[in-house]
Amino acid sequence: MNKVLLIGCGHMGSALLNAWIKLKTYSFTVIDPLKYESLSKKYNKKKIKFISIIPDNDQMKEFDIIIFAVKPQVVKKVITEYQNFVFKKNAVIGSIIAGKKISFYKKNIKNAHQIVRIMPNMPALINAGVSCFVANKNFSKNNKKKIDQLFTKVGITIWLQNEKQIDKATAISGSGPGYVFTLIEAFEKASQKIGFSKKISREMVLSTILGSAKLMEKTNKDSNVLANSIAVKGGTTEAGIKVLKKNNPNQLIYKVFLAAYKKATKLGNKND
């Protein structure tokens, strides 16, 4: 039985926990002083232990995986409470905190040896997420397997080669759902402006986007090939795509990704 300690249980922590509780070879303990009582009621009889105070050193040695899932603004304060613990041999120190580098955990947790940064995204709520990882050099194959087993429960897993890549992944898959929802809002509002009700706009837009994504996944064709197959010369799709291309969507999305990547890098530089 792999014992997991989850430190913090906000939106992402809860999303992960909802999927993880179905795993028979893992047990879970959650620390969240602010939501301790409400979480205990929510997950009553779900074989999850909730605690409001940090375990002592002997208890800490029981855990195979310790995952920090707190807000970046409070991580420095939280991490100091764990700096002198002696962990189980080969215990995993995991972080789903945007921007915080492996060196941050090495510097602030004396006995952290096997460290992995994890960037899941919000579709993990419905087990359709993307989780990207980067680990330090001595991270074992066995620990990689343990982490994979946890996060494949909430979607696909992608192991990256370095920390620059995970900051870039933060900007794409981590923040990506936010961009998609913003684009969907634009589709819906434009649909309403043309004359459809809010209800019909939602149904039409959402089904169109979901269907298009599924078609691309099913056919495995490039996006431009599929777009060109619809945009017949002189037709309605061609007219719309001409307006899109005139406004350079490729450059716009690049700027969106770049802004988020720079922010992730900035957060990562605050390591003291």
Coordinates of C-alpha atoms in Angstrom, one line a residue:
M1 CA 0.0 0.0 0.0
N2 CA 1.4 3.4 -1.1
K3 CA 0.7 6.1 1.5
V4 CA 0.1 9.6 0.1
L5 CA 0.1 12.8 2.0
L6 CA -1.7 15.7 0.2
I7 CA -0.8 19.1 1.6
G8 CA -3.6 21.5 0.6
C9 CA -6.9 20.5 -0.9
G10 CA -8.3 23.4 -3.1
H11 CA -9.8 23.1 -6.5
M12 CA -7.0 21.0 -8.0
G13 CA -6.3 19.0 -4.9
S14 CA -10.0 18.1 -4.6
A15 CA -10.2 17.2 -8.4
L16 CA -7.3 14.8 -7.9
L17 CA -8.6 13.3 -4.7
N18 CA -12.0 12.5 -6.2
A19 CA -10.3 10.3 -8.8
W20 CA -7.6 8.9 -6.5
I21 CA -10.0 7.5 -3.8
K22 CA -10.9 4.7 -6.3
L23 CA -7.3 3.4 -6.3
K24 CA -7.0 0.3 -4.1
T25 CA -3.2 0.3 -3.7
Y26 CA -3.0 3.8 -2.3
S27 CA -4.2 5.4 0.9
F28 CA -4.6 9.1 1.5
T29 CA -4.0 11.6 4.3
V30 CA -4.9 15.3 3.7
I31 CA -3.7 18.3 5.6
D32 CA -5.9 21.5 5.1
P33 CA -6.3 23.5 8.4
L34 CA -8.8 25.9 6.8
K35 CA -11.1 23.3 5.3
Y36 CA -10.5 20.4 7.6
E37 CA -14.1 20.1 8.9
S38 CA -15.9 20.6 5.6
L39 CA -13.6 18.1 3.8
S40 CA -14.1 15.6 6.6
K41 CA -17.9 15.8 6.1
K42 CA -17.6 15.7 2.3
Y43 CA -15.4 12.6 2.1
N44 CA -17.0 10.8 5.1
K45 CA -16.5 7.1 4.9
K46 CA -14.2 7.4 1.8
K47 CA -11.1 5.9 3.5
I48 CA -9.4 9.3 3.6
K49 CA -7.8 10.6 6.7
F50 CA -8.1 14.4 7.3
I51 CA -5.8 16.1 9.7
S52 CA -5.5 19.8 10.7
I53 CA -2.0 19.7 12.1
I54 CA 1.3 18.5 10.6
P55 CA 2.3 14.9 11.5
D56 CA 5.3 14.3 13.8
N57 CA 8.5 12.9 12.4
D58 CA 7.6 9.3 13.1
Q59 CA 4.3 9.7 11.3
M60 CA 6.0 11.5 8.4
K61 CA 8.2 8.4 7.8
E62 CA 5.1 6.4 6.9
F63 CA 4.4 8.3 3.7
D64 CA 5.7 7.2 0.3
I65 CA 4.5 10.3 -1.6
I66 CA 4.2 13.9 -0.2
I67 CA 2.5 16.3 -2.6
F68 CA 2.3 20.1 -2.0
A69 CA -0.8 21.6 -3.5
V70 CA -1.0 25.0 -1.8
K71 CA -1.1 28.5 -3.4
P72 CA 2.2 29.9 -4.6
Q73 CA 1.7 32.9 -2.3
V74 CA 1.9 30.7 0.9
V75 CA 4.2 27.9 -0.2
K76 CA 7.3 29.5 1.4
K77 CA 5.6 29.7 4.8
V78 CA 4.2 26.1 4.4
I79 CA 7.4 24.6 3.3
T80 CA 9.4 25.8 6.3
E81 CA 7.2 23.5 8.5
Y82 CA 8.6 20.5 6.6
Q83 CA 12.3 21.5 6.3
N84 CA 13.8 19.2 8.9
F85 CA 11.7 16.1 8.6
V86 CA 13.4 12.7 7.9
F87 CA 11.3 11.0 5.2
K88 CA 11.0 7.3 4.3
K89 CA 13.8 6.1 2.0
N90 CA 13.0 7.0 -1.6
A91 CA 10.0 9.0 -0.6
V92 CA 8.6 11.3 -3.4
I93 CA 8.3 15.1 -2.8
G94 CA 5.9 16.3 -5.4
S95 CA 4.7 19.8 -6.2
I96 CA 1.7 21.0 -8.3
I97 CA 2.6 24.6 -7.5
A98 CA 3.2 26.7 -10.7
G99 CA 6.7 28.1 -11.2
K100 CA 8.4 26.7 -8.1
K101 CA 11.6 24.9 -9.2
I102 CA 13.1 21.7 -8.0
S103 CA 15.9 23.8 -6.5
F104 CA 13.4 25.5 -4.3
Y105 CA 12.5 22.2 -2.6
K106 CA 16.1 21.1 -2.4
K107 CA 17.0 24.4 -0.7
N108 CA 14.0 24.4 1.7
I109 CA 13.5 20.7 2.6
K110 CA 16.8 19.3 3.9
N111 CA 16.0 15.6 3.3
A112 CA 14.2 16.0 -0.1
H113 CA 16.0 13.7 -2.5
Q114 CA 13.4 12.5 -5.1
I115 CA 11.5 15.5 -6.3
V116 CA 9.0 15.8 -9.1
R117 CA 7.2 18.9 -10.4
I118 CA 3.7 18.2 -11.6
M119 CA 1.5 20.4 -13.8
P120 CA -2.1 19.0 -14.1
N121 CA -5.0 21.0 -15.5
M122 CA -8.6 21.5 -14.5
P123 CA -10.2 18.9 -16.9
A124 CA -8.7 16.5 -14.3
L125 CA -12.1 17.2 -12.6
I126 CA -13.7 14.9 -15.2
N127 CA -10.7 12.6 -15.7
A128 CA -9.8 14.3 -19.0
G129 CA -6.8 16.2 -17.8
V130 CA -3.2 16.6 -19.0
S131 CA -0.5 16.2 -16.4
C132 CA 3.1 17.1 -17.2
F133 CA 6.1 16.1 -15.1
V134 CA 9.8 16.9 -14.6
A135 CA 11.8 15.2 -12.0
N136 CA 15.4 15.5 -10.6
K137 CA 18.1 13.3 -12.0
N138 CA 18.0 10.6 -9.3
F139 CA 14.2 10.1 -9.5
S140 CA 13.7 6.3 -9.6
K141 CA 11.8 4.2 -12.2
N142 CA 9.7 2.8 -9.4
N143 CA 8.7 6.3 -8.3
K144 CA 7.9 7.3 -11.8
K145 CA 5.6 4.3 -12.0
K146 CA 3.9 5.3 -8.8
I147 CA 3.3 8.9 -10.0
D148 CA 2.1 7.7 -13.4
Q149 CA -0.5 5.4 -11.7
L150 CA -1.8 8.3 -9.7
F151 CA -2.2 10.8 -12.5
T152 CA -3.4 8.5 -15.3
K153 CA -6.5 8.3 -13.2
V154 CA -7.2 11.9 -14.2
G155 CA -6.1 11.9 -17.8
I156 CA -2.9 11.6 -19.9
T157 CA 0.6 11.9 -18.5
I158 CA 3.6 13.5 -20.2
W159 CA 7.1 13.3 -18.9
L160 CA 9.3 16.3 -19.9
Q161 CA 13.1 16.6 -20.0
N162 CA 13.8 19.9 -18.1
E163 CA 12.2 22.6 -16.1
K164 CA 12.0 25.1 -18.9
Q165 CA 9.6 22.7 -20.6
I166 CA 7.3 22.4 -17.6
D167 CA 7.1 26.2 -17.4
K168 CA 6.1 26.2 -21.1
A169 CA 3.6 23.3 -20.4
T170 CA 2.2 25.4 -17.6
A171 CA 1.5 28.1 -20.2
I172 CA -0.1 25.7 -22.6
S173 CA -1.9 22.7 -21.0
G174 CA -1.9 24.1 -17.5
S175 CA -3.5 27.5 -18.4
G176 CA -4.9 26.3 -21.7
P177 CA -8.5 25.5 -20.4
G178 CA -8.8 29.1 -19.4
Y179 CA -8.0 30.3 -22.9
V180 CA -10.4 27.8 -24.4
F181 CA -13.2 28.9 -22.1
T182 CA -12.5 32.5 -23.0
L183 CA -12.7 31.6 -26.7
I184 CA -15.9 29.7 -26.1
E185 CA -17.3 32.8 -24.4
A186 CA -16.4 34.9 -27.5
F187 CA -18.1 32.3 -29.8
E188 CA -21.3 32.4 -27.6
K189 CA -21.4 36.2 -27.4
A190 CA -20.9 36.5 -31.2
S191 CA -23.7 33.9 -31.7
Q192 CA -26.0 35.8 -29.5
K193 CA -25.2 39.1 -31.3
I194 CA -26.1 37.5 -34.6
G195 CA -29.5 36.7 -33.1
F196 CA -29.6 33.3 -31.2
S197 CA -30.7 32.9 -27.6
K198 CA -28.2 32.2 -24.9
K199 CA -29.4 28.6 -24.6
I200 CA -29.2 27.8 -28.3
S201 CA -25.8 29.6 -28.6
R202 CA -24.4 27.4 -25.8
E203 CA -25.6 24.2 -27.3
M204 CA -24.5 25.1 -30.8
V205 CA -21.1 26.4 -29.9
L206 CA -20.2 23.7 -27.4
S207 CA -21.3 20.9 -29.7
T208 CA -19.4 22.4 -32.6
I209 CA -16.2 22.6 -30.6
L210 CA -16.5 19.2 -29.0
G211 CA -17.4 17.6 -32.4
S212 CA -14.4 19.3 -34.1
A213 CA -12.0 18.2 -31.5
K214 CA -13.3 14.6 -31.7
L215 CA -13.1 14.6 -35.5
M216 CA -9.5 15.8 -35.4
E217 CA -8.7 13.1 -32.8
K218 CA -10.5 10.4 -34.8
T219 CA -9.0 11.2 -38.2
N220 CA -5.5 12.2 -36.9
K221 CA -5.4 14.8 -39.6
D222 CA -3.6 18.2 -39.3
S223 CA -5.9 21.1 -38.3
N224 CA -5.1 23.0 -41.5
V225 CA -6.0 20.0 -43.6
L226 CA -9.4 19.7 -41.9
A227 CA -10.0 23.4 -42.1
N228 CA -9.2 23.4 -45.8
S229 CA -11.5 20.5 -46.4
I230 CA -14.4 22.6 -45.1
A231 CA -13.4 25.9 -46.6
V232 CA -14.5 25.3 -50.2
K233 CA -13.7 28.1 -52.6
G234 CA -16.3 30.9 -52.6
G235 CA -18.1 29.4 -49.6
T236 CA -19.1 30.6 -46.1
T237 CA -16.3 28.9 -44.2
E238 CA -13.7 30.5 -46.5
A239 CA -15.2 33.9 -45.9
G240 CA -15.0 33.5 -42.1
I241 CA -11.5 32.0 -42.2
K242 CA -10.3 35.0 -44.3
V243 CA -11.3 37.4 -41.5
L244 CA -9.6 35.2 -38.9
K245 CA -6.4 35.0 -40.8
K246 CA -6.4 38.7 -41.5
N247 CA -6.2 39.2 -37.7
N248 CA -3.3 36.8 -37.4
P249 CA -4.6 34.2 -34.8
N250 CA -1.3 32.3 -34.8
Q251 CA 0.6 35.4 -33.6
L252 CA -2.1 36.2 -31.0
I253 CA -2.1 32.7 -29.5
Y254 CA 1.7 32.7 -29.4
K255 CA 1.6 36.0 -27.5
V256 CA -0.9 34.4 -25.1
F257 CA 1.4 31.4 -24.4
L258 CA 4.4 33.7 -24.1
A259 CA 2.8 35.9 -21.5
A260 CA 1.9 32.9 -19.4
Y261 CA 5.3 31.3 -19.8
K262 CA 7.0 34.5 -18.7
K263 CA 4.8 34.7 -15.7
A264 CA 5.7 31.0 -14.8
T265 CA 9.4 31.8 -15.2
K266 CA 9.0 34.9 -13.0
L267 CA 7.3 32.9 -10.2
G268 CA 10.1 30.3 -10.5
N269 CA 12.7 32.9 -9.9
K270 CA 11.3 33.8 -6.5
N271 CA 13.0 30.8 -4.9
D272 CA 14.1 32.3 -1.6

